[in-house]
XYZ file of C-alpha atoms in Angstrom:
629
model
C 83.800 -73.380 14.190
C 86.675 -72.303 12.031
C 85.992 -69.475 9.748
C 88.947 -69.127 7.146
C 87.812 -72.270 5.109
C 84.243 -70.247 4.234
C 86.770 -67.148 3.161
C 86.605 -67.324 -0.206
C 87.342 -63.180 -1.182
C 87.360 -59.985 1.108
C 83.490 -59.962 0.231
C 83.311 -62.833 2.997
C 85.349 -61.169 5.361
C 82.751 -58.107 5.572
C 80.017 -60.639 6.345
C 81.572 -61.248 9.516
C 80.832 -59.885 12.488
C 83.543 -57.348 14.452
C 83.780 -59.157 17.441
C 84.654 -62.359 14.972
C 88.228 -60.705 13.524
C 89.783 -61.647 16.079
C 89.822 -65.623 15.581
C 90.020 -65.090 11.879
C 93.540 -63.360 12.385
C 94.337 -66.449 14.480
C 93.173 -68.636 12.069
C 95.275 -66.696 9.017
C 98.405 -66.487 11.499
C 98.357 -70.144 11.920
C 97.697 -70.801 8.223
C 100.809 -68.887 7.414
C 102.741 -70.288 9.605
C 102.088 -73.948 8.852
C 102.441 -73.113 5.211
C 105.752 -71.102 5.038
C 107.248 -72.931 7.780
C 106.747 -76.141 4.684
C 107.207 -74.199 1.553
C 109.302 -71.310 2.774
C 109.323 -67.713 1.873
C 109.144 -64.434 3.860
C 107.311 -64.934 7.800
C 108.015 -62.270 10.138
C 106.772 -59.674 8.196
C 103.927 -61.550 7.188
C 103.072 -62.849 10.832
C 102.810 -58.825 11.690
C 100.179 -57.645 8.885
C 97.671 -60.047 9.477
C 95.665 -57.408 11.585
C 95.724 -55.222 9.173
C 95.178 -57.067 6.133
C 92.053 -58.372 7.484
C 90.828 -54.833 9.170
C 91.058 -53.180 5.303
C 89.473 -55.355 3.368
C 86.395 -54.892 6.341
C 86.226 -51.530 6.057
C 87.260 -50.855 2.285
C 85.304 -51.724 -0.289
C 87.870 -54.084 -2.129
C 88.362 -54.341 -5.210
C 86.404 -51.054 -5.849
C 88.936 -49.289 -3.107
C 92.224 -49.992 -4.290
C 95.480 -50.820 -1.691
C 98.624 -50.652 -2.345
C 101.361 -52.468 -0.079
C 104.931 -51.151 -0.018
C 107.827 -53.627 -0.441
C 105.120 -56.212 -0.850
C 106.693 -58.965 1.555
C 103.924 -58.595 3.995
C 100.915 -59.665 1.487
C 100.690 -63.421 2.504
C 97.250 -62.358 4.355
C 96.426 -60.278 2.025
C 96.437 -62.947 -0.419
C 94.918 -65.369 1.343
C 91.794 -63.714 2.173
C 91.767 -62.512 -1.677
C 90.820 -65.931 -2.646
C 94.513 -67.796 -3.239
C 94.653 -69.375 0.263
C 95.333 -72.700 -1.902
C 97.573 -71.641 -3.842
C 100.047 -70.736 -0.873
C 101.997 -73.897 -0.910
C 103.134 -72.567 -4.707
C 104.436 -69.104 -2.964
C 107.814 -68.164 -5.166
C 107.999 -71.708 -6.867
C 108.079 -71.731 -10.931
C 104.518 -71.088 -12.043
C 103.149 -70.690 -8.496
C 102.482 -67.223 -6.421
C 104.549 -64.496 -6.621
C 106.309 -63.797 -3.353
C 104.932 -59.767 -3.931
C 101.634 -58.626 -5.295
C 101.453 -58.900 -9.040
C 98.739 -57.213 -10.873
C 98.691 -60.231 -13.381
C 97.966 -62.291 -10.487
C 94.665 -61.031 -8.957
C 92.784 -58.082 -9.074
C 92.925 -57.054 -5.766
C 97.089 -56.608 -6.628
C 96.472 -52.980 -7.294
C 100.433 -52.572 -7.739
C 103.113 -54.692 -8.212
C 105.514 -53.961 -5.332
C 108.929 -55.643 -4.771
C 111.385 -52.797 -3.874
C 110.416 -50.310 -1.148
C 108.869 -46.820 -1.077
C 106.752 -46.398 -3.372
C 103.211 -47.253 -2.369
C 102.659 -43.492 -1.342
C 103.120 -42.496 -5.035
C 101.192 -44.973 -6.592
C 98.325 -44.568 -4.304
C 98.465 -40.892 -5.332
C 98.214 -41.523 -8.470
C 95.289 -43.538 -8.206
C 93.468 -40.786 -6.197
C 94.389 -38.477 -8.728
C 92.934 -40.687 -10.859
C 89.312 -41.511 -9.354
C 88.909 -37.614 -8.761
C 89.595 -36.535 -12.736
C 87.500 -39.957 -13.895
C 84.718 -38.372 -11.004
C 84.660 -41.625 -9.304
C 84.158 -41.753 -5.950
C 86.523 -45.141 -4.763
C 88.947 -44.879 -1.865
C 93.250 -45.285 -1.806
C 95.160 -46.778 0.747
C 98.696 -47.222 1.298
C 100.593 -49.355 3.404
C 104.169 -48.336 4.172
C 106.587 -49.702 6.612
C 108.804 -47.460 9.006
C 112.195 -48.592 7.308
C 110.459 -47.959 3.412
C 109.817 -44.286 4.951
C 113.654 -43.478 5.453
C 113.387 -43.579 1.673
C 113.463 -40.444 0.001
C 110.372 -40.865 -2.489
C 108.145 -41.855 0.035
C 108.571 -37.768 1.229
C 108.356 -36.778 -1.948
C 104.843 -38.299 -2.492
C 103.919 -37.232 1.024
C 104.814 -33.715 -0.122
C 103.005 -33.597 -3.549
C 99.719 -35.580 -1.666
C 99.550 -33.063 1.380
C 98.187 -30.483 -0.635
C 95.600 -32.598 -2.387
C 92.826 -31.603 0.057
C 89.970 -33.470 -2.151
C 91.405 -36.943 -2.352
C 90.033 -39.506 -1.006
C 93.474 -41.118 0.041
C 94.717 -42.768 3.765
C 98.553 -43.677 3.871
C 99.463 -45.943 6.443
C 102.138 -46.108 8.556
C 103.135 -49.979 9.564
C 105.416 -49.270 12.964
C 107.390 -52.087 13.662
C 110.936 -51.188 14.045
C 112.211 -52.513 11.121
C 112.398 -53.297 7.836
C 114.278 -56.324 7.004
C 117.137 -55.181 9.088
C 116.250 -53.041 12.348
C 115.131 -49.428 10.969
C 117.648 -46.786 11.167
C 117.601 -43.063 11.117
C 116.386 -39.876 12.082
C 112.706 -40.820 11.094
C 112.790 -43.801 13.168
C 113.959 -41.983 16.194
C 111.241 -39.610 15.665
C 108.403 -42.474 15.609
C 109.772 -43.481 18.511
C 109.834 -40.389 20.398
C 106.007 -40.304 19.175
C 105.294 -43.488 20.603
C 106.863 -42.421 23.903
C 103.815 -39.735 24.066
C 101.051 -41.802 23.495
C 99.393 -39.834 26.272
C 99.282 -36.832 23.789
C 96.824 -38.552 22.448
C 94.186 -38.590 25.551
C 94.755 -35.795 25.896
C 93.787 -34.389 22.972
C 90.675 -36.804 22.810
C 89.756 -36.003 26.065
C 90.110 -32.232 24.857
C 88.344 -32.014 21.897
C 85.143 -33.843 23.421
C 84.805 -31.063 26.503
C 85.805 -28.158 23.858
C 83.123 -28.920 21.315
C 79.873 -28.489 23.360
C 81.010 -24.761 24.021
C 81.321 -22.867 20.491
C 83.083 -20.455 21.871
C 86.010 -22.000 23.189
C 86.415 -23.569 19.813
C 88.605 -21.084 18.171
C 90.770 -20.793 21.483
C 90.969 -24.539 21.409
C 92.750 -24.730 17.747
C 95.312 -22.297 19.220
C 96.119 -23.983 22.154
C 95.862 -27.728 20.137
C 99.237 -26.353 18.548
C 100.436 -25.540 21.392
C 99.562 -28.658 23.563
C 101.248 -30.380 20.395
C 104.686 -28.807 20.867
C 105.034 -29.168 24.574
C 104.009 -32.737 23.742
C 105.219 -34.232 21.076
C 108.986 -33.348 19.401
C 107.515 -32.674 16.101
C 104.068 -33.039 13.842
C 105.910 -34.112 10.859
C 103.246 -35.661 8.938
C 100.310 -32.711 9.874
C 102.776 -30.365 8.518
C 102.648 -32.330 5.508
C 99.029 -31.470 4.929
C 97.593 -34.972 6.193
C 95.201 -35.764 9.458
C 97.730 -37.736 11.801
C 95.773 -40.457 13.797
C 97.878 -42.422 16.207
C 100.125 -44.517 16.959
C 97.270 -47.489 17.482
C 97.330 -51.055 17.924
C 98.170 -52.533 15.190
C 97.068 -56.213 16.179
C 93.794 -54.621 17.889
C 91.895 -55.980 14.878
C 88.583 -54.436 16.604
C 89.981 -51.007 17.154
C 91.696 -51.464 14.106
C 88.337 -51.407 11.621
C 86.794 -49.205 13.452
C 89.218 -46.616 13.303
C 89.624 -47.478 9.423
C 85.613 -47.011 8.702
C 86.095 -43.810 10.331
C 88.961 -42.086 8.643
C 87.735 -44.132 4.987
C 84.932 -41.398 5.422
C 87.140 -38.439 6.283
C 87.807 -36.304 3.432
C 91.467 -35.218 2.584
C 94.564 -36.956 2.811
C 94.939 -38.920 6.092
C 97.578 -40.391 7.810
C 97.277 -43.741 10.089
C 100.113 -44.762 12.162
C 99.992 -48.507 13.891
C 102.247 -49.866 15.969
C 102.576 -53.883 14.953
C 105.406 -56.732 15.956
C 107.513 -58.610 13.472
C 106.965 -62.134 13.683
C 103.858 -61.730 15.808
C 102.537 -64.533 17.331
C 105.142 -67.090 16.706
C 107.298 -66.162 19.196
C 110.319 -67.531 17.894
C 110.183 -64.829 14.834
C 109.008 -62.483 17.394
C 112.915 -62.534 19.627
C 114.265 -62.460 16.623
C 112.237 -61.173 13.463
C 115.969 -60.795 11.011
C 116.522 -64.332 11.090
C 112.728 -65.475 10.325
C 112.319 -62.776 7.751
C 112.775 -65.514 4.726
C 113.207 -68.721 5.845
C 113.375 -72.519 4.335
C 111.594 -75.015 5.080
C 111.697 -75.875 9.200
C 109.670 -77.163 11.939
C 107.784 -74.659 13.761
C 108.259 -76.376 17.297
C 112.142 -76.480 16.537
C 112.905 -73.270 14.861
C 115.658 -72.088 13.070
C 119.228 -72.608 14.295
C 121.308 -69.271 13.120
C 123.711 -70.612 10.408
C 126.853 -71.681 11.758
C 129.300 -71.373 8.639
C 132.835 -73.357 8.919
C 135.539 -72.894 5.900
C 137.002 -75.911 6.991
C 135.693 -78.247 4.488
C 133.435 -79.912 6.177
C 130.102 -77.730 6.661
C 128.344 -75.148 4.606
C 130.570 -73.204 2.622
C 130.145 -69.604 2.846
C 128.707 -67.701 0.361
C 129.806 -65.109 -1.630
C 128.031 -62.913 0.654
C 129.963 -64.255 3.101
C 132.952 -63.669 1.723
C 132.505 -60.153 0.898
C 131.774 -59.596 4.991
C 135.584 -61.864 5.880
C 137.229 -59.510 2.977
C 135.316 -56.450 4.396
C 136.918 -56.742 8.140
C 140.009 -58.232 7.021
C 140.906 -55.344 4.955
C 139.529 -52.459 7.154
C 141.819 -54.020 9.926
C 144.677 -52.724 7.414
C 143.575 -49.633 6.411
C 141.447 -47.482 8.583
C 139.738 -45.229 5.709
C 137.934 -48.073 4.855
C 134.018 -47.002 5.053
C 131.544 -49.682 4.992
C 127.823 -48.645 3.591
C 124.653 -50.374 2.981
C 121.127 -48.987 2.412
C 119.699 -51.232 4.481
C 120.396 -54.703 3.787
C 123.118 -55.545 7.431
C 122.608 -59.062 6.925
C 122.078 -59.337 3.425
C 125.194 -58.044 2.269
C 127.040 -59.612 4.587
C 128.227 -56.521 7.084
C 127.147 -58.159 10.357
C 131.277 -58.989 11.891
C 132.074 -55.478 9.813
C 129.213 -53.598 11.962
C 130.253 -55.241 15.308
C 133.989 -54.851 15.272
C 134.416 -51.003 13.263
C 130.723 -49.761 14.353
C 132.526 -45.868 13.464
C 133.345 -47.009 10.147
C 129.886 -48.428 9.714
C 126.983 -46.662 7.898
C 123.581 -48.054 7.572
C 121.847 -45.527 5.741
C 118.495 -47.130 5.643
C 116.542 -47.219 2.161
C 118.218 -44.704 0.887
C 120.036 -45.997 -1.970
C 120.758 -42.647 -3.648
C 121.968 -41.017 -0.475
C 124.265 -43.957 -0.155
C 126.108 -43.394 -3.217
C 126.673 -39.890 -3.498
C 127.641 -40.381 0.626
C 129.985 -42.569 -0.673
C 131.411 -39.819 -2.901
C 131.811 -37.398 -0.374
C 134.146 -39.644 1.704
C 136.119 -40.234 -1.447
C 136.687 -36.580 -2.104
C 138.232 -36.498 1.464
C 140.951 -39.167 1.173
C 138.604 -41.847 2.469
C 138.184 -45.347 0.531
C 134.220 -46.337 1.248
C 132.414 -49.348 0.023
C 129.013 -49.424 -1.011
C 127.909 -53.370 -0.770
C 124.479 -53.129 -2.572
C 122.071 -55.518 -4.087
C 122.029 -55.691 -8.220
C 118.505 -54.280 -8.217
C 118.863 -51.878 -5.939
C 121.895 -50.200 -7.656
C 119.692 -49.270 -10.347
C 117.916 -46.876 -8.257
C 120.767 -44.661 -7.715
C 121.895 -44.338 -11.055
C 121.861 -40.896 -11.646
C 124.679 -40.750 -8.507
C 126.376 -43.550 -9.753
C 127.118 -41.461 -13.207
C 127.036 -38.109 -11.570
C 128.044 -37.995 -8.483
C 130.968 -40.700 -8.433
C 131.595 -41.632 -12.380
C 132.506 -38.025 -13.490
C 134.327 -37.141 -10.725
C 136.558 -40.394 -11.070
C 136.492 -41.004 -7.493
C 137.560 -44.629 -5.643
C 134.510 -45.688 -4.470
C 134.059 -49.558 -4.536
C 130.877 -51.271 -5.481
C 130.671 -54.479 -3.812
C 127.457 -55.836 -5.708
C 125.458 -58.816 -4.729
C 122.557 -60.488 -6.030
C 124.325 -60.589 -9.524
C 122.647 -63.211 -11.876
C 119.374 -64.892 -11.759
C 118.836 -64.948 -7.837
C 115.707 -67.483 -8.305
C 112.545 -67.333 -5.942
C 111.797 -63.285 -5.312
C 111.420 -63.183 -9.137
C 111.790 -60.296 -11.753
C 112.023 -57.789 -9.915
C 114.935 -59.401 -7.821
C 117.364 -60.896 -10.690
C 120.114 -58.678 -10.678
C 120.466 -59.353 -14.577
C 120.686 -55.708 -15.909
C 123.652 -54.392 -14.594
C 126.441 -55.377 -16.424
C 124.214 -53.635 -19.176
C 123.574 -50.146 -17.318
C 127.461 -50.482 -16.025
C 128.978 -51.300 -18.717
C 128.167 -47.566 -20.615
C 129.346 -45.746 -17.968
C 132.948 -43.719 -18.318
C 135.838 -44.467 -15.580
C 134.062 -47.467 -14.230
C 136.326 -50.749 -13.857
C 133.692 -53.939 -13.585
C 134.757 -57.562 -12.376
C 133.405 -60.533 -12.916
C 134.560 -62.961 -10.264
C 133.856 -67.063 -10.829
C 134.634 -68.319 -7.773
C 135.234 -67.216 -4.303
C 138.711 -66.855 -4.190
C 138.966 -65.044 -7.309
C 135.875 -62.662 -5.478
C 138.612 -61.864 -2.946
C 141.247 -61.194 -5.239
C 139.222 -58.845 -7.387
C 137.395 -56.868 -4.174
C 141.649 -56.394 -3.510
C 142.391 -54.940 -6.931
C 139.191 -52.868 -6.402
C 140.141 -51.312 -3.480
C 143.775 -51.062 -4.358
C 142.162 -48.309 -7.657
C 141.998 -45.081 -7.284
C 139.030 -45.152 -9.525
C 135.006 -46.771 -9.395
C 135.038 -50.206 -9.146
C 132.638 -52.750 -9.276
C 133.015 -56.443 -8.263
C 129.442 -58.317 -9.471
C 129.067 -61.717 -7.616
C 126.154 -64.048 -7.472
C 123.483 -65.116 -4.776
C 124.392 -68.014 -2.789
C 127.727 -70.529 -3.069
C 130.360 -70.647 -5.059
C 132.143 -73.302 -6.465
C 134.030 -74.180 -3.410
C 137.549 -72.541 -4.343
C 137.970 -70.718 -0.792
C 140.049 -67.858 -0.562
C 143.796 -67.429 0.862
C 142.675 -63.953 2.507
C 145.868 -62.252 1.486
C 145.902 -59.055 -0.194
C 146.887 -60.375 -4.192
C 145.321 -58.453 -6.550
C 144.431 -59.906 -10.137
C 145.708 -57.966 -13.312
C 143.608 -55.359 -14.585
C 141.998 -55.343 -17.535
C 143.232 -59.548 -18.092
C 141.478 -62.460 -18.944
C 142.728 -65.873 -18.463
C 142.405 -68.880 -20.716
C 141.333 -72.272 -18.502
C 140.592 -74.909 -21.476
C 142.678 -74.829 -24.821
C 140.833 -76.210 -27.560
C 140.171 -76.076 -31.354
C 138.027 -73.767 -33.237
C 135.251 -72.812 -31.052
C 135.978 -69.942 -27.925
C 133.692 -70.309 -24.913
C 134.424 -66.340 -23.306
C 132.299 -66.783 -20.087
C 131.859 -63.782 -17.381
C 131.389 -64.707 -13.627
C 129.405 -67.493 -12.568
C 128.699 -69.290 -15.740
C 132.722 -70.533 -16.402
C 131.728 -73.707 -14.198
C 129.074 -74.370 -16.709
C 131.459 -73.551 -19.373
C 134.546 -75.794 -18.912
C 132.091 -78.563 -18.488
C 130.426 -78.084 -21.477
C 133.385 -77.513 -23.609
C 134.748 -81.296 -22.739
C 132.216 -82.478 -25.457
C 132.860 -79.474 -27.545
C 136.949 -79.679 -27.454
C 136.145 -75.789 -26.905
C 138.812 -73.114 -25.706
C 137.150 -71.606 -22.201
C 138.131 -67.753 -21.561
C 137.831 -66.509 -17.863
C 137.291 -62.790 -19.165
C 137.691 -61.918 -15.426
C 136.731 -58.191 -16.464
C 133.682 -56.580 -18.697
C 135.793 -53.431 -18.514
C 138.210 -53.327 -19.338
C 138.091 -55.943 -22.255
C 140.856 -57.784 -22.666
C 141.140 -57.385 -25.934
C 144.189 -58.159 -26.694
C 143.282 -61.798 -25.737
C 140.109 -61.403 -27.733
C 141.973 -60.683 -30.800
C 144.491 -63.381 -30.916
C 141.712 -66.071 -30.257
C 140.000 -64.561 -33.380
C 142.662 -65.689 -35.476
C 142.765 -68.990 -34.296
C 138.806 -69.834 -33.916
C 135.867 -69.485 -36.228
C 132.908 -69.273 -33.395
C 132.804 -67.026 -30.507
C 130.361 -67.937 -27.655
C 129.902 -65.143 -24.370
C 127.866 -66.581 -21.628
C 126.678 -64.660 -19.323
C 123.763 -64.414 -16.250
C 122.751 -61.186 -17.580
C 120.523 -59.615 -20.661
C 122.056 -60.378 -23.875
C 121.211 -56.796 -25.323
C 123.992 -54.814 -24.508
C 125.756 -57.216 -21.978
C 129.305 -58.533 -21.860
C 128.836 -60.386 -25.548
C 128.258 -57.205 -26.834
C 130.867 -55.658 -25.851
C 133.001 -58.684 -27.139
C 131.093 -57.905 -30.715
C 131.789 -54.396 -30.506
C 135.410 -55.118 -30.367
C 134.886 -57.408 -33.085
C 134.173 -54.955 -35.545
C 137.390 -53.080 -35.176
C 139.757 -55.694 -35.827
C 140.411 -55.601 -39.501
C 139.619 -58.825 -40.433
C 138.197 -60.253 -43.491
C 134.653 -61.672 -43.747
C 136.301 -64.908 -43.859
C 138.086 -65.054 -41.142
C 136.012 -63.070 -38.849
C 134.749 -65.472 -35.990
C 130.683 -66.020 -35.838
C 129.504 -64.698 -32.725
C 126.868 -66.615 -30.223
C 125.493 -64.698 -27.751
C 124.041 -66.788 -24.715
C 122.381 -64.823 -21.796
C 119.035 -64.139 -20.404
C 116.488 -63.340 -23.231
C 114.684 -60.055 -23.645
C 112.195 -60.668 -21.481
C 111.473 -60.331 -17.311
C 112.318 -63.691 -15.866
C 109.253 -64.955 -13.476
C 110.382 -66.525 -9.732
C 111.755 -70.401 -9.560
C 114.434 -72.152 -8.124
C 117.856 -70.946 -9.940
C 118.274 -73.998 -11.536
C 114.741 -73.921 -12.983
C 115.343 -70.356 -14.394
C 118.474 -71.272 -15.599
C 117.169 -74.080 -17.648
C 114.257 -71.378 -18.893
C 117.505 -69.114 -20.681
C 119.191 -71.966 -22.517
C 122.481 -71.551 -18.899
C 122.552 -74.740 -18.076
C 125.021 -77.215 -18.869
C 122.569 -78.895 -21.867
C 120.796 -75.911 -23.118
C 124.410 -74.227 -23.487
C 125.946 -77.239 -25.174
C 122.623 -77.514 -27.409
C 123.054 -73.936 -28.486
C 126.792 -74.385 -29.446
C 126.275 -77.144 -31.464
C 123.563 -75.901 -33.137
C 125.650 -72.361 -33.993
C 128.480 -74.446 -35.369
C 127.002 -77.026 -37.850
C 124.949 -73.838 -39.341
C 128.645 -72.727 -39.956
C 129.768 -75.583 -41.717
C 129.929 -75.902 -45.350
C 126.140 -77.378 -47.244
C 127.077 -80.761 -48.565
């Protein structure tokens, strides 16, 4: 008899018997499975937590106990046993489930996670919390090896260690990866630990003969330390103030609960570490957990065929991603300072061919996106030319380095950054739709907006060719179709080029949205502006068309407050121009307000970007200029 259909909340999953987990993680495996495989959305690291999810909410009193899951993109089990099993078909469509926990979504969403390493602090916090409000609820935190080469996950685990009265359990999801393989000293050292799970008898085995003879007891804490170093190459986390327990298995459901009622009622801060497998149980995802970490729709008994990308016209075209990674190799193979960095994102941002042909001049620092940038600035001070390729969102969390460590120092470093725009179905915390805002303020920094792929290369050329920051901003996904030549032209700085002439009305459009633009302005006999460059402005394009038109429109895939369009009206009100013939100014981006998950085109539609809602926005700005009859 199945027994996911009578799971209704984690309430139901504690009425079960232990020796009945196991089918229900079957049953939950398979329902994820058939689902995503439909639907799409993240798998392999969903396919690995279903153990887990199902062995906390046994043996923690959800939604009294709160958990908190780091990056979030293992949570499909987590929400299906929280009552929202149905609702998985609508996972990271408009309107339908978030692809992360969202506290607006269900209660059991104790924290909305998205970006990586920071369950340890939050669950901290709540600790914290429940011990100053005297109540007496338990913390848990899930944390993948890859979000622990982050630095603020050891920064919580410092600050918790010495909070001997909390009732708090961090724990440590060992699978070898985190969307590309893990990297780093810390994952060495988990595996070393994993090499010496025989420590672990022995120290069981130990303890159990020790404690019937008092005596011996004091000896045997001596000699535990010692047994430890001979052992093991380090006790990291016990030197952090926390009860290690581990490494376990972490698809042993059984074991699993057991081992969770146990250390649930063990005061202090404890530290679990499981050992899972990404893509478990579908062995497809299991050989090879990058390719099914967010997949499209496909058929399970097929599988996923790796993208085969041709620039001949006649398959996929590549994606700006893709171009980056061609651009990448084509230029390190003429200059051998080139650096190549990402903080963990190999296949994301495109350094696969860049990793397997210079694997000296490549750097995958793991999630360590502050460490990336000021590493960056290092080279730079030492005649070296690195390149940071790095997500929108994840810029922002090194931007203290960015202004410190590389902006005052005017060094060359090159910011090849992805993601840039609306990026659709991973949702707010994912659109890379604040940066030409936080950019834009900084000193020294050069930032390019390319429109298609060709002019991507062009500008990634005149970035490099600097000897100051750069930043090149490019969408998610394909571009227009406009391949590149893969020569080394630059484009000039600081210049915007006109693509339409028309009469009275200037469309000024940065990046992406020009396509949209020069349609647009067919109906509007509107002048289109490739402004190529948020900074420099070209300004001395800016002010002749303000002479000759009497509306400006800036589109952009980025906030309106303090975007592109306002640097265009900061220009504005320099030019001594009378009230009169001072241009209007319409200011089209996305509104002041975090933009929910949805297919691009959806979310476009949602800000007024697409073709009608810009065209309905324009007209509507130029008859309130015209004259009351």
């Amino acid at each position: 008899m199945s027994l996911l259909p009578a799971i209704e909340s984690p309430a139901d999953v504690r009425t079960l018997t232990l020796e009945q987990l196991p089918q229900l993680a079957e049953e939950v495996r398979n329902e994820i499975l058939q689902t995503i495989s439909s639907v799409g959305g993240h798998l392999s690291s969903n396919l690995g937590a279903v153990e887990l999810a199902i062995a906390l909410h046994y043996s923690y009193q959800t939604p009294i106990d709160r958990i908190v899951w780091d990056v979030g993109h293992q949570t499909y089990a987590h929400k299906i046993l929280t009552g929202r099993r149905e609702r998985l078909v609508t996972i990271r469509k408009k309107d339908g489930l978030s692809g992360f926990p969202q506290r607006s979504e269900s209660e059991y969403d104790t924290f909305g996670t998205a970006h990586s390493s920071t369950s340890i602090s939050a669950a901290l916090g709540m600790a914290v919390a429940a011990r100053s409000q005297q109540q007496q609820h338990h913390v848990a935190a899930v944390i993948g090896d890859g979000a622990l080469s982050g630095g603020m996950a050891f920064e919580a685990l410092n600050n918790a260690g010495v909070q001997h009265d909390l009732n708090l359990l961090v724990i440590l999801n060992d699978n070898e990866m985190s969307i590309s393989p893990a990297v780093g000293a810390v994952t060495n050292y988990l595996g070393r630990i994993l090499a010496s799970r025989f420590y672990n008898r022995i120290q069981q085995s130990g303890r159990q003969m020790l404690s019937a003879v008092p005596a011996m007891q004091k000896f045997a804490r001596r000699a535990h330390e010692h047994i430890k170093g001979m052992v093991l190459p380090g006790t990291l986390f016990e030197e952090f103030g926390f009860n290690y327990v581990g490494p376990i298995d972490g698809h042993d459901v059984i074991t699993l609960a057991k081992t969770l009622r146990v250390m649930r009622e063990t005061p202090g801060p404890q530290f679990l570490h499981i050992v899972t497998v990404k893509g478990k149980g579908f062995k497809k995802a299991e050989n090879d957990p990058v390719l099914y970490h967010g997949v499209g729709v496909f058929e399970p008994e097929k599988g996923i065929a790796p993208m085969k990308v041709e620039t001949n016209g006649k398959n996929e075209k590549p994606t700006y991603t893709d171009i980056f990674g061609d651009w990448l190799v084509f230029t390190a193979k003429r200059d051998e300072r080139l650096i190549g960095i990402t903080p963990a994102m190999r296949e994301g941002s495109g350094l696969g061919k860049f990793a397997q042909e210079f694997p000296d001049r490549y750097f995958d620092v793991g999630i360590a996106e502050q460490h990336a940038v000021t590493f960056a600035a290092g080279l730079a001070c030492d005649a070296m030319k690195p390149v940071v390729a790095i997500y929108s969102t994840f810029l922002q969390r090194a931007y203290d380095q960015l202004i410190h460590d590389v902006a005052i120092q005017n060094l060359p470093v090159v910011f090849a950054i992805d993601r840039g725009g609306l990026v659709g179905a991973d949702g707010a915390t994912h659109h890379g739709v604040f940066d030409l805002s936080y950019l834009r303020a900084i000193p020294n920094l050069t930032i390019m907006t390319p429109a298609d792929e060709n002019s991507c290369w062009q500008m990634l050329n005149t970035a490099y060719a600097e000897n100051t920051p750069c930043a090149v901003r490019y969408p998610r996904g394909h571009g227009v179709g406009k391949l590149p030549q893969q020569t080394t032209d630059t484009v000039a700085l600081g210049k915007g080029e006109i693509r339409r002439q028309g009469k009275e009305i200037a469309i000024l459009a940065f990046g992406a949205p020009l396509t949209v633009a020069l349609a647009t302005a067919e109906a509007l006999d509107a002048t289109v502006v490739d402004m190529r460059f948020v900074k420099p402005l070209d300004t001395a394009l800016i002010a002749t068309l303000a002479a000759s038109h009497a509306l400006f429109v800036t589109v952009e895939e980025n906030v309106i407050a303090g975007g592109a369009g306002s640097a265009v009206l900061e220009y504005l009100t320099t030019l001594n121009m009378s009230q009169n013939t001072m241009p209007q100014v319409l200011q089209l981006g996305v509104p002041d307000s975090f933009i929910e998950h949805g297919t691009p085109a959806e979310l476009l539609q949602l800000c007024g970007l697409d073709a009608a809602g810009i065209e309905r926005q324009i007209r509507a700005a130029w008859n309130n200029l015209q004259p009351a009859e």
